JSON list of C-alpha atoms in Angstrom, two decimals:
[
{"chain": "A", "resi": 281, "resn": "MET", "atom": "CA", "xyz": [-98.94, -104.20, -40.06]},
{"chain": "A", "resi": 282, "resn": "ALA", "atom": "CA", "xyz": [-97.18, -101.09, -41.46]},
{"chain": "A", "resi": 283, "resn": "ARG", "atom": "CA", "xyz": [-93.61, -101.18, -42.37]},
{"chain": "A", "resi": 284, "resn": "ALA", "atom": "CA", "xyz": [-91.17, -98.33, -41.74]},
{"chain": "A", "resi": 285, "resn": "VAL", "atom": "CA", "xyz": [-88.84, -97.29, -44.52]},
{"chain": "A", "resi": 286, "resn": "VAL", "atom": "CA", "xyz": [-85.60, -95.57, -43.71]},
{"chain": "A", "resi": 287, "resn": "ARG", "atom": "CA", "xyz": [-83.97, -93.68, -46.53]},
{"chain": "A", "resi": 288, "resn": "GLY", "atom": "CA", "xyz": [-80.66, -91.84, -46.59]},
{"chain": "A", "resi": 289, "resn": "ASP", "atom": "CA", "xyz": [-78.84, -93.93, -43.98]},
{"chain": "A", "resi": 290, "resn": "ARG", "atom": "CA", "xyz": [-75.60, -93.82, -45.93]},
{"chain": "A", "resi": 291, "resn": "ARG", "atom": "CA", "xyz": [-75.88, -90.07, -46.20]},
{"chain": "A", "resi": 292, "resn": "LEU", "atom": "CA", "xyz": [-76.72, -89.78, -42.46]},
{"chain": "A", "resi": 293, "resn": "SER", "atom": "CA", "xyz": [-73.71, -91.96, -41.55]},
{"chain": "A", "resi": 294, "resn": "SER", "atom": "CA", "xyz": [-71.48, -89.91, -43.75]},
{"chain": "A", "resi": 295, "resn": "ASN", "atom": "CA", "xyz": [-72.72, -86.63, -42.22]},
{"chain": "A", "resi": 296, "resn": "LEU", "atom": "CA", "xyz": [-72.20, -87.95, -38.71]},
{"chain": "A", "resi": 297, "resn": "ARG", "atom": "CA", "xyz": [-68.67, -88.99, -39.54]},
{"chain": "A", "resi": 298, "resn": "SER", "atom": "CA", "xyz": [-68.03, -85.59, -41.05]},
{"chain": "A", "resi": 299, "resn": "ILE", "atom": "CA", "xyz": [-69.32, -83.84, -37.94]},
{"chain": "A", "resi": 300, "resn": "GLY", "atom": "CA", "xyz": [-67.22, -86.13, -35.77]},
{"chain": "A", "resi": 301, "resn": "ALA", "atom": "CA", "xyz": [-64.15, -85.12, -37.75]},
{"chain": "A", "resi": 302, "resn": "ALA", "atom": "CA", "xyz": [-64.87, -81.50, -36.85]},
{"chain": "A", "resi": 303, "resn": "PHE", "atom": "CA", "xyz": [-62.97, -81.92, -33.59]},
{"chain": "A", "resi": 304, "resn": "THR", "atom": "CA", "xyz": [-59.37, -81.58, -34.51]},
{"chain": "A", "resi": 305, "resn": "ALA", "atom": "CA", "xyz": [-56.80, -81.84, -31.78]},
{"chain": "A", "resi": 306, "resn": "ALA", "atom": "CA", "xyz": [-56.22, -78.11, -31.83]},
{"chain": "A", "resi": 307, "resn": "GLU", "atom": "CA", "xyz": [-59.91, -77.26, -31.57]},
{"chain": "A", "resi": 308, "resn": "MET", "atom": "CA", "xyz": [-60.40, -79.66, -28.62]},
{"chain": "A", "resi": 309, "resn": "ASP", "atom": "CA", "xyz": [-57.33, -78.22, -26.83]},
{"chain": "A", "resi": 310, "resn": "GLU", "atom": "CA", "xyz": [-58.74, -74.74, -27.28]},
{"chain": "A", "resi": 311, "resn": "ILE", "atom": "CA", "xyz": [-62.09, -75.87, -25.87]},
{"chain": "A", "resi": 312, "resn": "CYS", "atom": "CA", "xyz": [-60.42, -77.44, -22.87]},
{"chain": "A", "resi": 313, "resn": "ARG", "atom": "CA", "xyz": [-58.35, -74.22, -22.20]},
{"chain": "A", "resi": 314, "resn": "LYS", "atom": "CA", "xyz": [-61.40, -72.00, -22.49]},
{"chain": "A", "resi": 315, "resn": "THR", "atom": "CA", "xyz": [-63.34, -74.29, -20.12]},
{"chain": "A", "resi": 316, "resn": "LEU", "atom": "CA", "xyz": [-60.65, -74.03, -17.43]},
{"chain": "A", "resi": 317, "resn": "ALA", "atom": "CA", "xyz": [-59.99, -70.31, -17.90]},
{"chain": "A", "resi": 318, "resn": "PRO", "atom": "CA", "xyz": [-62.75, -69.06, -15.54]},
{"chain": "A", "resi": 319, "resn": "MET", "atom": "CA", "xyz": [-61.50, -71.38, -12.74]},
{"chain": "A", "resi": 320, "resn": "ARG", "atom": "CA", "xyz": [-57.92, -70.15, -13.27]},
{"chain": "A", "resi": 321, "resn": "ASP", "atom": "CA", "xyz": [-59.03, -66.53, -13.26]},
{"chain": "A", "resi": 322, "resn": "ARG", "atom": "CA", "xyz": [-60.96, -66.93, -10.06]},
{"chain": "A", "resi": 323, "resn": "ALA", "atom": "CA", "xyz": [-57.94, -68.58, -8.38]},
{"chain": "A", "resi": 324, "resn": "GLU", "atom": "CA", "xyz": [-55.78, -65.65, -9.51]},
{"chain": "A", "resi": 325, "resn": "VAL", "atom": "CA", "xyz": [-58.21, -63.17, -7.99]},
{"chain": "A", "resi": 326, "resn": "ASN", "atom": "CA", "xyz": [-58.34, -65.21, -4.73]},
{"chain": "A", "resi": 327, "resn": "ALA", "atom": "CA", "xyz": [-54.50, -65.34, -4.62]},
{"chain": "A", "resi": 328, "resn": "LEU", "atom": "CA", "xyz": [-54.21, -61.65, -5.40]},
{"chain": "A", "resi": 329, "resn": "ALA", "atom": "CA", "xyz": [-56.12, -60.97, -2.13]},
{"chain": "A", "resi": 330, "resn": "LEU", "atom": "CA", "xyz": [-53.37, -62.86, -0.27]},
{"chain": "A", "resi": 331, "resn": "ARG", "atom": "CA", "xyz": [-50.55, -60.89, -1.88]},
{"chain": "A", "resi": 332, "resn": "ASP", "atom": "CA", "xyz": [-47.97, -59.16, 0.32]},
{"chain": "A", "resi": 333, "resn": "PHE", "atom": "CA", "xyz": [-47.85, -55.68, -1.22]},
{"chain": "A", "resi": 334, "resn": "THR", "atom": "CA", "xyz": [-44.83, -54.59, 0.85]},
{"chain": "A", "resi": 335, "resn": "HIS", "atom": "CA", "xyz": [-42.26, -56.15, -1.46]},
{"chain": "A", "resi": 336, "resn": "THR", "atom": "CA", "xyz": [-41.94, -58.03, -4.72]},
{"chain": "A", "resi": 337, "resn": "PRO", "atom": "CA", "xyz": [-40.15, -61.39, -4.14]},
{"chain": "A", "resi": 338, "resn": "PRO", "atom": "CA", "xyz": [-37.89, -62.93, -6.73]},
{"chain": "A", "resi": 339, "resn": "GLY", "atom": "CA", "xyz": [-39.93, -65.15, -9.00]},
{"chain": "A", "resi": 340, "resn": "GLY", "atom": "CA", "xyz": [-43.16, -63.11, -8.62]},
{"chain": "A", "resi": 341, "resn": "HIS", "atom": "CA", "xyz": [-46.28, -63.42, -6.55]},
{"chain": "A", "resi": 342, "resn": "LEU", "atom": "CA", "xyz": [-48.54, -66.46, -6.12]},
{"chain": "A", "resi": 343, "resn": "ASP", "atom": "CA", "xyz": [-51.19, -65.09, -8.40]},
{"chain": "A", "resi": 344, "resn": "GLU", "atom": "CA", "xyz": [-48.74, -64.52, -11.28]},
{"chain": "A", "resi": 345, "resn": "GLY", "atom": "CA", "xyz": [-47.85, -68.23, -11.52]},
{"chain": "A", "resi": 346, "resn": "ILE", "atom": "CA", "xyz": [-51.30, -69.95, -12.10]},
{"chain": "A", "resi": 347, "resn": "VAL", "atom": "CA", "xyz": [-51.42, -71.51, -15.52]},
{"chain": "A", "resi": 348, "resn": "ILE", "atom": "CA", "xyz": [-53.34, -74.12, -17.58]},
{"chain": "A", "resi": 349, "resn": "VAL", "atom": "CA", "xyz": [-51.08, -76.97, -18.61]},
{"chain": "A", "resi": 350, "resn": "LYS", "atom": "CA", "xyz": [-51.73, -79.83, -21.09]},
{"chain": "A", "resi": 351, "resn": "GLN", "atom": "CA", "xyz": [-50.54, -82.96, -19.26]},
{"chain": "A", "resi": 352, "resn": "LYS", "atom": "CA", "xyz": [-51.37, -85.82, -21.60]},
{"chain": "A", "resi": 353, "resn": "SER", "atom": "CA", "xyz": [-53.08, -86.27, -24.87]},
{"chain": "A", "resi": 354, "resn": "SER", "atom": "CA", "xyz": [-53.87, -88.95, -27.41]},
{"chain": "A", "resi": 355, "resn": "ALA", "atom": "CA", "xyz": [-56.37, -89.39, -30.25]},
{"chain": "A", "resi": 356, "resn": "GLY", "atom": "CA", "xyz": [-59.35, -89.72, -27.87]},
{"chain": "A", "resi": 357, "resn": "PHE", "atom": "CA", "xyz": [-57.96, -88.40, -24.56]},
{"chain": "A", "resi": 358, "resn": "ARG", "atom": "CA", "xyz": [-57.02, -84.95, -23.26]},
{"chain": "A", "resi": 359, "resn": "GLU", "atom": "CA", "xyz": [-55.84, -84.10, -19.75]},
{"chain": "A", "resi": 360, "resn": "PHE", "atom": "CA", "xyz": [-55.41, -80.47, -18.68]},
{"chain": "A", "resi": 361, "resn": "TRP", "atom": "CA", "xyz": [-54.49, -79.19, -15.22]},
{"chain": "A", "resi": 362, "resn": "ILE", "atom": "CA", "xyz": [-54.50, -75.82, -13.59]},
{"chain": "A", "resi": 363, "resn": "SER", "atom": "CA", "xyz": [-50.97, -75.74, -12.30]},
{"chain": "A", "resi": 364, "resn": "PHE", "atom": "CA", "xyz": [-48.35, -73.34, -10.93]},
{"chain": "A", "resi": 365, "resn": "THR", "atom": "CA", "xyz": [-45.04, -72.00, -12.26]},
{"chain": "A", "resi": 366, "resn": "ARG", "atom": "CA", "xyz": [-42.07, -70.09, -10.91]},
{"chain": "A", "resi": 367, "resn": "ARG", "atom": "CA", "xyz": [-42.31, -69.17, -7.23]},
{"chain": "A", "resi": 368, "resn": "ALA", "atom": "CA", "xyz": [-45.96, -70.15, -7.00]},
{"chain": "A", "resi": 369, "resn": "ARG", "atom": "CA", "xyz": [-44.98, -73.79, -7.68]},
{"chain": "A", "resi": 370, "resn": "LYS", "atom": "CA", "xyz": [-43.09, -73.89, -4.36]},
{"chain": "A", "resi": 371, "resn": "LEU", "atom": "CA", "xyz": [-45.65, -71.88, -2.32]},
{"chain": "A", "resi": 372, "resn": "ALA", "atom": "CA", "xyz": [-49.16, -72.79, -3.49]},
{"chain": "A", "resi": 373, "resn": "HIS", "atom": "CA", "xyz": [-49.64, -75.87, -1.30]},
{"chain": "A", "resi": 374, "resn": "LEU", "atom": "CA", "xyz": [-48.15, -74.10, 1.69]},
{"chain": "A", "resi": 375, "resn": "VAL", "atom": "CA", "xyz": [-50.60, -71.20, 1.37]},
{"chain": "A", "resi": 376, "resn": "GLU", "atom": "CA", "xyz": [-53.57, -73.43, 0.54]},
{"chain": "A", "resi": 377, "resn": "PHE", "atom": "CA", "xyz": [-53.14, -75.91, 3.43]},
{"chain": "A", "resi": 378, "resn": "GLY", "atom": "CA", "xyz": [-50.99, -73.95, 5.91]},
{"chain": "A", "resi": 379, "resn": "THR", "atom": "CA", "xyz": [-47.86, -75.18, 7.76]},
{"chain": "A", "resi": 380, "resn": "ALA", "atom": "CA", "xyz": [-47.13, -76.58, 11.16]},
{"chain": "A", "resi": 381, "resn": "PRO", "atom": "CA", "xyz": [-44.44, -75.00, 13.35]},
{"chain": "A", "resi": 382, "resn": "HIS", "atom": "CA", "xyz": [-41.05, -75.87, 11.87]},
{"chain": "A", "resi": 383, "resn": "TRP", "atom": "CA", "xyz": [-37.33, -75.07, 11.99]},
{"chain": "A", "resi": 384, "resn": "GLN", "atom": "CA", "xyz": [-35.98, -72.66, 9.33]},
{"chain": "A", "resi": 385, "resn": "PRO", "atom": "CA", "xyz": [-32.25, -73.39, 9.31]},
{"chain": "A", "resi": 386, "resn": "HIS", "atom": "CA", "xyz": [-31.27, -71.05, 6.40]},
{"chain": "A", "resi": 387, "resn": "ARG", "atom": "CA", "xyz": [-33.10, -67.84, 7.40]},
{"chain": "A", "resi": 388, "resn": "PHE", "atom": "CA", "xyz": [-31.77, -65.36, 9.92]},
{"chain": "A", "resi": 389, "resn": "GLY", "atom": "CA", "xyz": [-29.15, -67.90, 11.12]},
{"chain": "A", "resi": 390, "resn": "GLY", "atom": "CA", "xyz": [-31.90, -70.42, 11.99]},
{"chain": "A", "resi": 391, "resn": "TRP", "atom": "CA", "xyz": [-35.17, -69.86, 13.78]},
{"chain": "A", "resi": 392, "resn": "MET", "atom": "CA", "xyz": [-38.34, -71.60, 14.72]},
{"chain": "A", "resi": 393, "resn": "HIS", "atom": "CA", "xyz": [-41.18, -70.59, 12.37]},
{"chain": "A", "resi": 394, "resn": "PRO", "atom": "CA", "xyz": [-44.52, -70.54, 14.29]},
{"chain": "A", "resi": 395, "resn": "GLY", "atom": "CA", "xyz": [-46.40, -72.04, 11.28]},
{"chain": "A", "resi": 396, "resn": "ALA", "atom": "CA", "xyz": [-49.04, -70.52, 9.12]},
{"chain": "A", "resi": 397, "resn": "ARG", "atom": "CA", "xyz": [-52.83, -70.78, 9.03]},
{"chain": "A", "resi": 398, "resn": "PRO", "atom": "CA", "xyz": [-54.34, -72.23, 5.85]},
{"chain": "A", "resi": 399, "resn": "LYS", "atom": "CA", "xyz": [-55.46, -69.58, 3.36]},
{"chain": "A", "resi": 400, "resn": "PRO", "atom": "CA", "xyz": [-57.42, -71.49, 0.73]},
{"chain": "A", "resi": 401, "resn": "PHE", "atom": "CA", "xyz": [-57.50, -69.74, -2.63]},
{"chain": "A", "resi": 402, "resn": "PHE", "atom": "CA", "xyz": [-57.67, -72.61, -5.16]},
{"chain": "A", "resi": 403, "resn": "ARG", "atom": "CA", "xyz": [-60.33, -74.85, -3.60]},
{"chain": "A", "resi": 404, "resn": "PRO", "atom": "CA", "xyz": [-62.88, -71.99, -3.41]},
{"chain": "A", "resi": 405, "resn": "ALA", "atom": "CA", "xyz": [-62.17, -71.21, -7.04]},
{"chain": "A", "resi": 406, "resn": "PHE", "atom": "CA", "xyz": [-62.76, -74.83, -7.93]},
{"chain": "A", "resi": 407, "resn": "GLU", "atom": "CA", "xyz": [-65.98, -75.06, -5.88]},
{"chain": "A", "resi": 408, "resn": "ALA", "atom": "CA", "xyz": [-67.28, -71.84, -7.44]},
{"chain": "A", "resi": 409, "resn": "GLU", "atom": "CA", "xyz": [-66.61, -72.83, -11.06]},
{"chain": "A", "resi": 410, "resn": "LYS", "atom": "CA", "xyz": [-66.96, -76.62, -11.16]},
{"chain": "A", "resi": 411, "resn": "ASN", "atom": "CA", "xyz": [-70.66, -76.66, -11.99]},
{"chain": "A", "resi": 412, "resn": "SER", "atom": "CA", "xyz": [-70.40, -74.13, -14.82]},
{"chain": "A", "resi": 413, "resn": "ALA", "atom": "CA", "xyz": [-67.32, -75.85, -16.35]},
{"chain": "A", "resi": 414, "resn": "LEU", "atom": "CA", "xyz": [-69.30, -78.73, -17.84]},
{"chain": "A", "resi": 415, "resn": "GLY", "atom": "CA", "xyz": [-71.92, -76.39, -19.25]},
{"chain": "A", "resi": 416, "resn": "LEU", "atom": "CA", "xyz": [-69.25, -74.19, -20.81]},
{"chain": "A", "resi": 417, "resn": "PHE", "atom": "CA", "xyz": [-67.46, -77.22, -22.31]},
{"chain": "A", "resi": 418, "resn": "ALA", "atom": "CA", "xyz": [-70.78, -78.48, -23.74]},
{"chain": "A", "resi": 419, "resn": "ALA", "atom": "CA", "xyz": [-71.62, -75.03, -25.22]},
{"chain": "A", "resi": 420, "resn": "LEU", "atom": "CA", "xyz": [-68.22, -74.69, -26.85]},
{"chain": "A", "resi": 421, "resn": "ALA", "atom": "CA", "xyz": [-68.26, -78.22, -28.23]},
{"chain": "A", "resi": 422, "resn": "TRP", "atom": "CA", "xyz": [-71.84, -77.75, -29.48]},
{"chain": "A", "resi": 423, "resn": "GLY", "atom": "CA", "xyz": [-70.74, -74.61, -31.27]},
{"chain": "A", "resi": 424, "resn": "VAL", "atom": "CA", "xyz": [-68.16, -76.63, -33.25]},
{"chain": "A", "resi": 425, "resn": "ILE", "atom": "CA", "xyz": [-70.74, -79.31, -34.02]},
{"chain": "A", "resi": 426, "resn": "ALA", "atom": "CA", "xyz": [-73.30, -76.77, -35.14]},
{"chain": "A", "resi": 427, "resn": "ARG", "atom": "CA", "xyz": [-70.85, -74.94, -37.41]},
{"chain": "A", "resi": 428, "resn": "ARG", "atom": "CA", "xyz": [-69.83, -78.24, -39.01]},
{"chain": "A", "resi": 429, "resn": "ALA", "atom": "CA", "xyz": [-73.48, -79.37, -39.47]},
{"chain": "A", "resi": 430, "resn": "ALA", "atom": "CA", "xyz": [-74.36, -76.01, -41.03]},
{"chain": "A", "resi": 431, "resn": "ALA", "atom": "CA", "xyz": [-71.61, -76.47, -43.56]},
{"chain": "A", "resi": 432, "resn": "LEU", "atom": "CA", "xyz": [-72.78, -79.90, -44.70]},
{"chain": "A", "resi": 433, "resn": "PRO", "atom": "CA", "xyz": [-74.36, -80.10, -48.14]},
{"chain": "A", "resi": 434, "resn": "LYS", "atom": "CA", "xyz": [-78.20, -79.80, -48.16]},
{"chain": "A", "resi": 435, "resn": "ASP", "atom": "CA", "xyz": [-80.46, -82.40, -49.72]},
{"chain": "A", "resi": 436, "resn": "ASP", "atom": "CA", "xyz": [-82.22, -81.31, -52.89]}
]
C-alpha cells in the first residue's frame, strides 16, 4: 500500500492565516457598503419616480434620504442596513405600505384624510438586487483574498 506524504503543512497553515488576516474591519465594511450600494441606488431611482415636483418640502424628498448604515459590528460580525434619514425617515413606510383613512388634526384646522394607496419603492429594489448582492459580495471578497495570496512569498 502506498503512503501519501504531505509537505509544507506549516507553510500552508501560515499562508492561510495570513490570507485570513487580509480582511481588516475597514476592508470588510467597504465590501458591505459596496454590496448594498446597487440596492440603495435602485430604491433611490424608484423613489424619485414618486417625487412631487411641484414643491420642495422641508427636509428634502424621499429619494434624498436613503442611506447605508452600519448597525452593529464585532470581530466576526457586521450588520448593515439600508435606512432612511431626515424627512424620508418619517415617510418611507407610509409611502411603501400606504395609509388607511385617518384624521389629520393639525392640518387645515383638522380634516379627514382619505388615505393613500401603497406605492412600493423599496421592496421592488430589494427583489431586483437580492440575487446579485451575494455574487457581488463574493467577487469583492475574493478580490481581497486574491491580492493577499499574490503577495505571499513564493516557494523556491
